[in-house]
XYZ file of C-alpha atoms in Angstrom:
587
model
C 10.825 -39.589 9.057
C 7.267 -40.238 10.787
C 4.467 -37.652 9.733
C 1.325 -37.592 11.161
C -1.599 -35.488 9.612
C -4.770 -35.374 11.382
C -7.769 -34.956 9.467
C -10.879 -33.576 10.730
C -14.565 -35.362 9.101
C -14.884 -32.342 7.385
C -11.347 -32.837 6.062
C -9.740 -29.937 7.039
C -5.968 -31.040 8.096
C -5.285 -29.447 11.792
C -1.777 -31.013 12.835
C 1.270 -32.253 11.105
C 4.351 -33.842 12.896
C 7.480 -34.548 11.150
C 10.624 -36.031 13.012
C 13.507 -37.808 12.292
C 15.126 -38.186 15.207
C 15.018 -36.478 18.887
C 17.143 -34.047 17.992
C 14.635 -32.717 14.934
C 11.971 -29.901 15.330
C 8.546 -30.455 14.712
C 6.862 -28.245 12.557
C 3.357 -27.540 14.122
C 0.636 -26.313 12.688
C -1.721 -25.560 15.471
C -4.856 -23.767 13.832
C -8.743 -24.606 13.926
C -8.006 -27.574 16.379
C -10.402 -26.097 18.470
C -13.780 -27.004 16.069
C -13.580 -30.942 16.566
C -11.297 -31.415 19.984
C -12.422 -28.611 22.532
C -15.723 -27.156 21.807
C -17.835 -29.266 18.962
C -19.178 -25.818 17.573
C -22.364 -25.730 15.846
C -21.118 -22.607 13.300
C -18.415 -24.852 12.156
C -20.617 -26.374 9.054
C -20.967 -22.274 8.764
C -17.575 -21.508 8.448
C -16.607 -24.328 5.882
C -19.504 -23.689 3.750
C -18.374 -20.066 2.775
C -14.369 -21.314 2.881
C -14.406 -24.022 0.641
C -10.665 -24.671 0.210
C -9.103 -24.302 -3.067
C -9.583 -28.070 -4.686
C -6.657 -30.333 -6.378
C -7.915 -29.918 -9.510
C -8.403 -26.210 -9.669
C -4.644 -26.114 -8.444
C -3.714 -28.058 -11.812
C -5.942 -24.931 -13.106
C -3.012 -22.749 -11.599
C -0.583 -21.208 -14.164
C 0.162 -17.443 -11.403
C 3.652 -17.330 -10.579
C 5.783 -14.560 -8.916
C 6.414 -13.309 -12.369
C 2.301 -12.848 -12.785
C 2.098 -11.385 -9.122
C 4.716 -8.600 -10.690
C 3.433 -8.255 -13.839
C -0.133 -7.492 -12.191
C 1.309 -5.143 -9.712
C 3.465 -3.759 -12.427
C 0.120 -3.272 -14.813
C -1.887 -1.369 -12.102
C 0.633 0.778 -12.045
C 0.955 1.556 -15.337
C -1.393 4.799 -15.206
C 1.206 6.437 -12.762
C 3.153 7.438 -15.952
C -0.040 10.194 -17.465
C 0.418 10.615 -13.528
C 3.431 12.099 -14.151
C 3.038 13.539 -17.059
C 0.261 15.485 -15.518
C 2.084 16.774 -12.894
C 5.033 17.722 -14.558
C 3.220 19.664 -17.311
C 3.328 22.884 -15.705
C 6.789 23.088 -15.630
C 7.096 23.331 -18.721
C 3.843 25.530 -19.774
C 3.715 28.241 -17.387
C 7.472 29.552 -18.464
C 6.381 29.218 -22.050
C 2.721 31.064 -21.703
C 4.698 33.759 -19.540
C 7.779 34.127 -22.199
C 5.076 34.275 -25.029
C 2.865 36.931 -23.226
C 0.096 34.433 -23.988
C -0.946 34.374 -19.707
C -0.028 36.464 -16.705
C 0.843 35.571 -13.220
C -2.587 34.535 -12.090
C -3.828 32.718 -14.638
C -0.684 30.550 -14.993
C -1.134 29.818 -11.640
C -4.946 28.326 -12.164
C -3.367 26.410 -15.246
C -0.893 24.714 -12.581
C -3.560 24.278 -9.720
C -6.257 23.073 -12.222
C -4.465 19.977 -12.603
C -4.620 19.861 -8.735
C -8.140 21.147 -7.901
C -9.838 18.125 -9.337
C -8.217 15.390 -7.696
C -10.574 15.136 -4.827
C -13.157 14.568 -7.428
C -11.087 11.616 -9.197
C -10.179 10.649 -5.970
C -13.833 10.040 -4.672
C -14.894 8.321 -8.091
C -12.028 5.965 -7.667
C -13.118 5.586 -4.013
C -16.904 4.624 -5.158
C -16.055 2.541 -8.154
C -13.325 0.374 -6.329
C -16.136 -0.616 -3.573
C -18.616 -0.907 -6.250
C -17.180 -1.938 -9.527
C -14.043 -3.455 -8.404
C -10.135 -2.511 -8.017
C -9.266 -3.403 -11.536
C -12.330 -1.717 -13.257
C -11.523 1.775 -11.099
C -7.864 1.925 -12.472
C -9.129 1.456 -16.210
C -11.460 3.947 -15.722
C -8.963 6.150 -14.459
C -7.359 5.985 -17.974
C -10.234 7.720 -19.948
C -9.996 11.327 -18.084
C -6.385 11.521 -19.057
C -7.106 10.443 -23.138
C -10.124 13.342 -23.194
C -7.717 15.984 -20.683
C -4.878 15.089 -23.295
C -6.365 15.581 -26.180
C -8.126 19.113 -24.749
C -4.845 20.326 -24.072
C -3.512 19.465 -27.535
C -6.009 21.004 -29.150
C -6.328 23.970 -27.220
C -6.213 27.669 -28.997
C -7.396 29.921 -25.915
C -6.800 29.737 -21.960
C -10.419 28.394 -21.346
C -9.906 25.586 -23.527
C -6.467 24.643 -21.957
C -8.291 25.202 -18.285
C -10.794 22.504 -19.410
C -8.429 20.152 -20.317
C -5.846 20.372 -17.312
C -9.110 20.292 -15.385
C -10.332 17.288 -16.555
C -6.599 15.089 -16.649
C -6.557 16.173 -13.341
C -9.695 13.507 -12.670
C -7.720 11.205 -13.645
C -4.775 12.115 -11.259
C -6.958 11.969 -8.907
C -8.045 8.596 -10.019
C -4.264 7.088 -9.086
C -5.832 6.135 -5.621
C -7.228 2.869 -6.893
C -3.973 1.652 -8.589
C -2.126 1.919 -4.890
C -5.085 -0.315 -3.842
C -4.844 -2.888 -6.075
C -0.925 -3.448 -5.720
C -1.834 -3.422 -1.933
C -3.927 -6.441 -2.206
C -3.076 -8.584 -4.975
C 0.498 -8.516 -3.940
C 2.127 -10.869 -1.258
C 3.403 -9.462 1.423
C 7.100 -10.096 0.689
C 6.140 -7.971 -2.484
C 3.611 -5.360 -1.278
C 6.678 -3.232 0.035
C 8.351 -2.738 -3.394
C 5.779 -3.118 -5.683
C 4.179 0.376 -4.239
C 7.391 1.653 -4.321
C 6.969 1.246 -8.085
C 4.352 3.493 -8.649
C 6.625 6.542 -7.368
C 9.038 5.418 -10.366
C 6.811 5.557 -13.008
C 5.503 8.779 -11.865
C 9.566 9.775 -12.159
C 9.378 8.352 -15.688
C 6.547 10.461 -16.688
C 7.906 13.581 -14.979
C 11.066 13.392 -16.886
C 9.447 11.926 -20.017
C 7.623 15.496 -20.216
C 10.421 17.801 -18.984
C 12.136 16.181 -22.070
C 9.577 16.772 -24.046
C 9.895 20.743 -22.802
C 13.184 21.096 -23.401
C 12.643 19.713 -27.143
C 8.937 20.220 -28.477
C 6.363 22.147 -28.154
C 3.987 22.072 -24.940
C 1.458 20.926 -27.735
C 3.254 18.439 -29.287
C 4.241 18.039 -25.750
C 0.522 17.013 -24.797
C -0.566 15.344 -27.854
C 1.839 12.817 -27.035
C 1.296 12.260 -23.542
C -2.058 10.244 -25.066
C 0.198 6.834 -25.793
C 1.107 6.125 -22.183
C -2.805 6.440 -20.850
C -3.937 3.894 -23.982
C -1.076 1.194 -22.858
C -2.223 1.552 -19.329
C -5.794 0.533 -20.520
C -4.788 -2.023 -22.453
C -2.772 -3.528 -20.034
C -5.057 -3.227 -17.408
C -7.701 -5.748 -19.109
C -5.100 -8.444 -18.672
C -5.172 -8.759 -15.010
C -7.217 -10.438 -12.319
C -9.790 -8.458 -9.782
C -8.363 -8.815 -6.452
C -9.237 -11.994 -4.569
C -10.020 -9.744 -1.153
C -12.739 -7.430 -3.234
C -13.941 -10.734 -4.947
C -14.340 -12.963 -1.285
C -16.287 -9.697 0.373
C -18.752 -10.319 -2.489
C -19.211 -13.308 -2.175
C -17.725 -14.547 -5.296
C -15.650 -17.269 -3.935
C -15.137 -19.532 -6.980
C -13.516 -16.407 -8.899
C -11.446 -15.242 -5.987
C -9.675 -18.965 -5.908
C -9.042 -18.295 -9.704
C -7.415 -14.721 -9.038
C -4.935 -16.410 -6.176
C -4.398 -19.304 -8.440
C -3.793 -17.030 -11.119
C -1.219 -14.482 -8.485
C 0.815 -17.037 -6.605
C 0.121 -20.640 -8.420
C -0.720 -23.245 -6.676
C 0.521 -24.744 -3.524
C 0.187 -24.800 0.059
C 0.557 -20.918 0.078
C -2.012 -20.127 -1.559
C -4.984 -22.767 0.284
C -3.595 -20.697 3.253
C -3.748 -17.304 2.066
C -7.894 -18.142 0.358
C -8.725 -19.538 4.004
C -7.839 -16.446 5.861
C -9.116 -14.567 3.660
C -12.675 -16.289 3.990
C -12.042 -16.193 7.198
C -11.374 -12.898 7.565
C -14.629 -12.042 5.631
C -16.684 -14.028 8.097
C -15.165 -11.940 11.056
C -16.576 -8.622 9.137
C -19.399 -9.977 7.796
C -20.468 -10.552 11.271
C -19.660 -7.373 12.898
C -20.204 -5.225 9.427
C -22.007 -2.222 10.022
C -22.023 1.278 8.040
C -18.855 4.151 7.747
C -20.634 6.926 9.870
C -21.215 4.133 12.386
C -17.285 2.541 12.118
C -15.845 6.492 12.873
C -15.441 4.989 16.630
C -13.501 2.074 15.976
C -9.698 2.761 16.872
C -8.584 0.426 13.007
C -10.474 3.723 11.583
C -9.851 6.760 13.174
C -6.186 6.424 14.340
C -4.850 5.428 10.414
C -7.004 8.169 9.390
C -5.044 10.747 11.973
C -1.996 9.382 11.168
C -2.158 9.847 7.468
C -3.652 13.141 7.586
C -0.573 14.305 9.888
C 2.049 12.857 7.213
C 0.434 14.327 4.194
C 0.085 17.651 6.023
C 3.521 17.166 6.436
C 4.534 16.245 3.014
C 2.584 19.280 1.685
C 4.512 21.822 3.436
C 7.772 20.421 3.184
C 7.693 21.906 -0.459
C 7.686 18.430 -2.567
C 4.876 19.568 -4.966
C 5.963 23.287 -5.349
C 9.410 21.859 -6.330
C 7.458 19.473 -8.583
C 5.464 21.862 -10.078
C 7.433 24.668 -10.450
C 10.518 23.473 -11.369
C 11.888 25.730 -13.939
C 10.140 28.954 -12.182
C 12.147 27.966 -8.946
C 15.648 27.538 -11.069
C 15.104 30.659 -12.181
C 14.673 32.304 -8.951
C 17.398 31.262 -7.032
C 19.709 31.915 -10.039
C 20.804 29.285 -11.969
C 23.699 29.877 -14.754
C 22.200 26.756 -16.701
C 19.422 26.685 -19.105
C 16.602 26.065 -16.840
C 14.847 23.444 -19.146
C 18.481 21.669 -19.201
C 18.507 21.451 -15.687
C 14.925 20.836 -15.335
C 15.968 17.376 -17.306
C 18.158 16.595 -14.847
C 16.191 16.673 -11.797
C 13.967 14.467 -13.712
C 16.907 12.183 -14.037
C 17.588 12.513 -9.911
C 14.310 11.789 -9.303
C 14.032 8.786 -11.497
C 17.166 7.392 -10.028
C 16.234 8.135 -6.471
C 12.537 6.883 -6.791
C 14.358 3.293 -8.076
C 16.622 3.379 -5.199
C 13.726 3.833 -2.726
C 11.859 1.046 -4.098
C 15.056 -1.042 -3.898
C 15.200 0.233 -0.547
C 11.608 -0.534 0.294
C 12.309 -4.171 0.164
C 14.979 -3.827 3.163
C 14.422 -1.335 5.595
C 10.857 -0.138 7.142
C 8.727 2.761 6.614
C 10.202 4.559 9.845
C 14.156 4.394 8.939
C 12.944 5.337 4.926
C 10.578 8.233 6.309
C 13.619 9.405 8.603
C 16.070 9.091 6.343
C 14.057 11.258 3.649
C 12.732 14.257 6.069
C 16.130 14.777 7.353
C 17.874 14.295 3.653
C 15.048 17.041 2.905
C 15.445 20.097 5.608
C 19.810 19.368 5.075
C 18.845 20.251 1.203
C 16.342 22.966 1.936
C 18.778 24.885 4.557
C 21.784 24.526 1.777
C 19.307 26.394 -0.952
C 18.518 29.264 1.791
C 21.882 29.725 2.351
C 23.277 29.141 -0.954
C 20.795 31.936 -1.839
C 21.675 34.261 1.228
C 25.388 34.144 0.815
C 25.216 34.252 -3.240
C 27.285 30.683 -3.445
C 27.489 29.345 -7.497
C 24.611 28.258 -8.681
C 25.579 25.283 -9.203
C 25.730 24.394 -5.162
C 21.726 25.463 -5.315
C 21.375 22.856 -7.931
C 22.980 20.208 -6.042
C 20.686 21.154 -3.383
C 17.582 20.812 -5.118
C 18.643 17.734 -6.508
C 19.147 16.925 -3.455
C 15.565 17.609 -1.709
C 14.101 15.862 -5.118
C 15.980 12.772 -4.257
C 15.367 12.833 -0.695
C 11.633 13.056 -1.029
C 11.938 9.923 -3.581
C 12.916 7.876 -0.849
C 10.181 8.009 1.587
C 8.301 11.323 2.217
C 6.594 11.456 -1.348
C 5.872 7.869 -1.854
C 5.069 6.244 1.676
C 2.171 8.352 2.355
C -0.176 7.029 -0.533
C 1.319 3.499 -0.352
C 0.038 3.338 3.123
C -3.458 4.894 2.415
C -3.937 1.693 0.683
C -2.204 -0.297 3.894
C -3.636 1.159 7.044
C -7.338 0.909 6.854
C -9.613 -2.122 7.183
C -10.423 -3.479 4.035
C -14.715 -3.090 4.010
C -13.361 0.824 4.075
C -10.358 1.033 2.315
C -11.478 2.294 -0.620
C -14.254 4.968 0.727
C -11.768 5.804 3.497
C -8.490 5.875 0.779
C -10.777 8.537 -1.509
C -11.572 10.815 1.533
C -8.029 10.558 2.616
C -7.128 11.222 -0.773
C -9.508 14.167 -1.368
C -8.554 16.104 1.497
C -5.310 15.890 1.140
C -5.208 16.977 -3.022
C -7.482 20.406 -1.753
C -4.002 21.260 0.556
C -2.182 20.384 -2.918
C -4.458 22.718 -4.761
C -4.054 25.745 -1.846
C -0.171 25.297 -1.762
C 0.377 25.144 -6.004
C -2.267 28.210 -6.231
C -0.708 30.265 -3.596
C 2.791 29.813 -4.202
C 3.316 32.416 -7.326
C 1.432 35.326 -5.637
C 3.287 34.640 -2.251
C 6.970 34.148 -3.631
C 7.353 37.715 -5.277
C 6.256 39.139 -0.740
C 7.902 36.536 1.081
C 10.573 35.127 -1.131
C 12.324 31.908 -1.950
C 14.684 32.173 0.784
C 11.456 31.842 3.528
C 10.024 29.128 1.646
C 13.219 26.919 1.733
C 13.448 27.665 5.951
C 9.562 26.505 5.826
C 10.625 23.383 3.789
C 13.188 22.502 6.077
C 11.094 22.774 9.680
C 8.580 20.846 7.895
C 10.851 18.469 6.939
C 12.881 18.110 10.733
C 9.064 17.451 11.881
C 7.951 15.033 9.162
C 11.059 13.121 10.375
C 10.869 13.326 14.222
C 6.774 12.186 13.039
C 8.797 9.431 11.695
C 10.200 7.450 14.954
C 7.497 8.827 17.081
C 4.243 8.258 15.766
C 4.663 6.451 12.375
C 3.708 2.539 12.374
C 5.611 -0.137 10.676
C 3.838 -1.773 8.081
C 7.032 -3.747 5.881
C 6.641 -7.704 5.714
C 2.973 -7.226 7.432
C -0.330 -8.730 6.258
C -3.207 -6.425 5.829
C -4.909 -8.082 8.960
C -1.752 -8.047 10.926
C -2.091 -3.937 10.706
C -5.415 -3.484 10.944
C -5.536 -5.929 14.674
C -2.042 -3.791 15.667
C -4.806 -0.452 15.298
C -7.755 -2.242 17.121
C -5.460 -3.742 19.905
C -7.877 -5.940 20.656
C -6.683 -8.857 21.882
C -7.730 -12.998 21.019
C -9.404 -13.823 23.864
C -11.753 -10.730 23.488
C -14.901 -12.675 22.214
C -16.078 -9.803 20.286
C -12.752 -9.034 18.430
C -13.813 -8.058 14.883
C -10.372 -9.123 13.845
C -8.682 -12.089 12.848
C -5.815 -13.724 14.111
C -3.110 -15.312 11.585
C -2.387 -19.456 12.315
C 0.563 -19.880 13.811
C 2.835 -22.194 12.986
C 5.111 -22.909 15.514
C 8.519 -25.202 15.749
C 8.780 -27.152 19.057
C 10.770 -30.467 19.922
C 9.058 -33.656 19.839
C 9.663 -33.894 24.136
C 7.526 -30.305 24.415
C 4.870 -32.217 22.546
C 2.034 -34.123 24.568
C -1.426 -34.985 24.722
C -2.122 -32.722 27.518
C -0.332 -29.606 26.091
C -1.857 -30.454 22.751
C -5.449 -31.028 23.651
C -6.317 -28.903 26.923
C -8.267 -25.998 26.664
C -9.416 -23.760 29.937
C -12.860 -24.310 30.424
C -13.511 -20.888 30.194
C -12.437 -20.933 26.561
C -15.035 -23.385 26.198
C -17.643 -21.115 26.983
C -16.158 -18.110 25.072
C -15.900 -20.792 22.075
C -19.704 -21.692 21.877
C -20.658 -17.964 22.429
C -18.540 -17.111 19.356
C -18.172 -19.529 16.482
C -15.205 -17.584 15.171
C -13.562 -16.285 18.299
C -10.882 -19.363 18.907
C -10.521 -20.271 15.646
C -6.849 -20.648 16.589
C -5.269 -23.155 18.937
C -4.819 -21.327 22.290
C -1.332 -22.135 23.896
C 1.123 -20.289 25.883
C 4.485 -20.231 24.120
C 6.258 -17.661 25.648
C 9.806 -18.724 26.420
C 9.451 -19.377 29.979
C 6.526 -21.676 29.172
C 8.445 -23.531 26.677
C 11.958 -24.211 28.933
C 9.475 -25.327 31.669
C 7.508 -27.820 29.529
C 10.657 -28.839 28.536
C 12.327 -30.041 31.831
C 8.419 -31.300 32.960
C 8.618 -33.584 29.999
C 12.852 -34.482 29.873
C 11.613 -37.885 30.794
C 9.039 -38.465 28.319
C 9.142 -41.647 25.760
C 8.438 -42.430 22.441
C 4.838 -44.059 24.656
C 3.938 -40.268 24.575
C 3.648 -40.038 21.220
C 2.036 -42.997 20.236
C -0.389 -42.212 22.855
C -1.282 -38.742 21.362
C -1.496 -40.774 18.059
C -4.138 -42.895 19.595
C -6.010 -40.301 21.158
C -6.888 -38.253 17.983
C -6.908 -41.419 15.635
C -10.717 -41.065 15.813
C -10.516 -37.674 13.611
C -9.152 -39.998 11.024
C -5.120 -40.380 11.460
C -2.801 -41.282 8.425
C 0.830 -42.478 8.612
């Protein structure tokens, strides 16, 4: 086997051949061939100056391994559980405080919507912490709210107390934002998919944690308890890195090659994924400029539209009434069961269902998931309206429900805030993810508040037809408007919202190095080294424009340069070794 790597004098390495025989594909890396062979750019000292590449000894320093990159993503979303805790608590209080004459109507329903109206809050302190303080510092902070909210509710004698305390655990609800961020960018791509998809299960662990707590305890014993998780969330949190994308945009390089190192180990992987990322930082550093100013820019505005359509969607296809009002809900379309009992086992559907959609995460994309749930969602919402219309037994209502729970697990619940953390570019992902956030926990807060007062005038029946238009639209929004995000880098989906396009000189986004297999007769000096001479002039204008090999290899292209060079000998190539053994060859 003959490999030749070409190093440039700043020692970057731009080309490696490998071939055994004629029959053997060459792996080619063509990227930042341009700097030394085309255009002799000034910048370049620039560019390697602020992407110093990750050093052999630091990789001996490297002890990350996939089972770190888990256990980080894993960590972050550790607070999910008080998550669900906190949103399952209702459930369990309001039939309680009703039975006991302790509340009415209207004031259970500010105990349920408390919990909601101050996640807009949480989610804009998450928002300004994560750009300011870091990822890892705004999901530890997100811990505290739910110890203090806790302990309120525990100790609560009197309504105003326990409206204090859902008020402020609701903070930290609102907090989860940040954890979705973190997963989104420490984890590799292969693992982003899943790993989000594990938040949604530890929410279903903490939702059925406390409906079992309802069924067997008082609500506060119920509460006191729900402390433990938020302490093990903080705990854990302190043993994880900062994210190496927050830590490059400050400028802290040196710590950012730890993090990686300390995520994916060392190798060739990781030298990769610290150069684009410096890279990548360049290309915004350079055309950085404020939010109210960025509004115009398509990577903005379009995820922003897009989101605020599918959680508008979520929020009237009934998932958080369902969630929230469980046992209430049982108890109105008539079930023969304990409604606590069966409360216990939708938490047991959902758990099960939120683990399959995670599995499921991994192999299909957000479109077929997003589908799949909407449509499992109205088919479950139309059985409950007409299991209530034509009196059917109770226990086909059940199914039903258990049904729409399981459905929503899938897709509809848990894509939306795992691609708040995926769609917009990362110098406003966290401002933009808290504003996204915000608005859409104020349409939580309207639908939990006005459900009791409008179910006794409109009934259940209307509210299950709502849930299942809603649903048919969320999943027609699904193959029409929805973009794909599985097994795609964060820059991939931010350039696929600018649509700007590599030769555009004043692209603010960056495109990946391409790697590219070709035969060793498509290979030659001319193909390799030519560059139009209008590149050239686009290349000196902008230092970071070309910083990828430019090369038509569309298949027509390649079956032509194929029969032009059928004829070509093994001359070629040591003629194309000559030619670049100035830049320092080594066989």
């Amino acid at each position: 086997m003959t490999v030749v790597s070409w190093r440039t004098t700043s020692g970057e390495s731009a080309v490696n051949l490998q071939g055994a025989n004629s029959n053997e594909r060459y792996r080619t890396n063509i990227g930042r061939i341009v700097g030394r062979m085309a255009c002799r750019r000034t910048g370049a000292a620039r560019r390697n100056d602020s992407r110093d590449t990750v050093s052999g000894e630091e990789k001996q320093k490297g002890s990350g391994t996939r089972c770190t990159s888990i256990f980080a993503g894993l960590a972050a979303h550790s607070g999910q559980i008080s998550v669900g805790l906190g949103q399952g608590f209702s459930a369990i209080l309001v039939p309680k405080l009703l039975a006991s004459n302790s509340a009415n109507t209207d004031q259970t329903s500010w105990i349920a919507a408390l919990g909601v109206i101050s996640n807009p809050l949480g989610s804009l302190i998450a928002g300004l912490c994560a750009e300011w303080f870091g990822r890892r510092s705004a999901i530890a902070l997100a811990s505290l709210p739910h110890v203090a909210g806790w302990l309120l509710i525990a100790l609560a004698k009197n309504l105003p107390l326990l409206y204090v305390g859902r008020f402020v655990s609701g903070i930290g609800m609102g907090m989860a934002n940040g954890l979705y961020l973190y997963v989104s960018e420490a984890a590799a791509p292969n693992q982003r998919a899943w790993l989000g998809s594990c938040g949604p299960v530890l929410v279903s662990l903490g939702v059925l944690m406390i409906y079992s707590l309802g069924a067997f305890t008082t609500w506060e014993n119920a509460a006191a308890i729900s402390i433990a998780p938020a302490i093990l969330s903080l705990a854990l949190t302190r043993m994880i890195p900062e994210t190496p994308s927050w830590l490059v945009a400050r400028g802290r390089n040196e710590e950012a090659k730890e993090s990686l190192l300390w995520l994916r180990g060392s190798g060739l992987t990781t030298d990769r994924e610290y150069e684009e990322l410096c890279e990548a930082n360049a290309k915004r550093e350079e055309g950085k400029e404020s939010l109210l100013k960025a509004l115009h820019m398509p990577s903005v505005w379009k995820p922003f539209l897009v989101l605020c359509a599918f959680f508008a969607l979520q929020q009237m296809s009934g998932i958080y009434i369902i969630l929230f009002y469980t046992v209430s809900i049982l108890e109105d379309i008539g079930i023969d069961l304990n409604e606590y009992s069966a409360s216990v086992g939708i938490g047991v559907i959902r758990l099960f269902a939120s683990i399959a959609g995670a599995g499921l995460a991994n192999s299909f994309g957000r479109k077929a998931l997003t589908f799949v749930s909407g449509l499992g969602m109205a088919i479950s919402a139309v059985g409950v309206a007409l299991s209530y219309r034509f009196k059917l037994p109770s226990v086909v209502s059940l199914a039903c429900i258990g049904g729409h729970v399981g459905s929503s697990m899938i897709g509809f619940l848990t894509l939306p805030w795992v691609m708040t953390s995926e769609l917009y570019p990362l110098r406003f992902r966290g401002s933009l993810g808290g504003i996204t956030t915000s608005i859409v926990q104020m349409l939580t807060f309207a639908t939990i508040k006005m459900y009791p007062n409008l179910e006794p005038i409109v009934g259940i029946e209307c509210f299950m037809w709502t849930f299942a238009v809603a649903s048919s639209l969320g999943a027609a929004f699904a193959l029409t408007i929805l973009p794909e995000t599985r097994g795609r880098s964060l820059d991939e989906i931010e350039n696929e919202f600018s649509r700007k396009l590599a030769t555009d000189p004043t692209a603010d986004v960056v495109q990946p190095t391409a790697t590219v297999s070709l035969r060793p007769n498509n290979i030659t000096l001319e193909k390799f080294a030519s560059i139009p001479e209008e590149k050239h002039r686009n290349v000196t204008t902008n230092a970071y424009a070309y910083d990828n090999f430019c090369i038509d290899l569309t298949a027509d292209h390649i079956e032509k340069n194929k029969s032009e060079a059928a004829n070509d000998s093994d001359a070629n190539h040591r003629h194309l070794a000559r030619a670049i053994s100035s830049e320092h060859v080594y066989f």
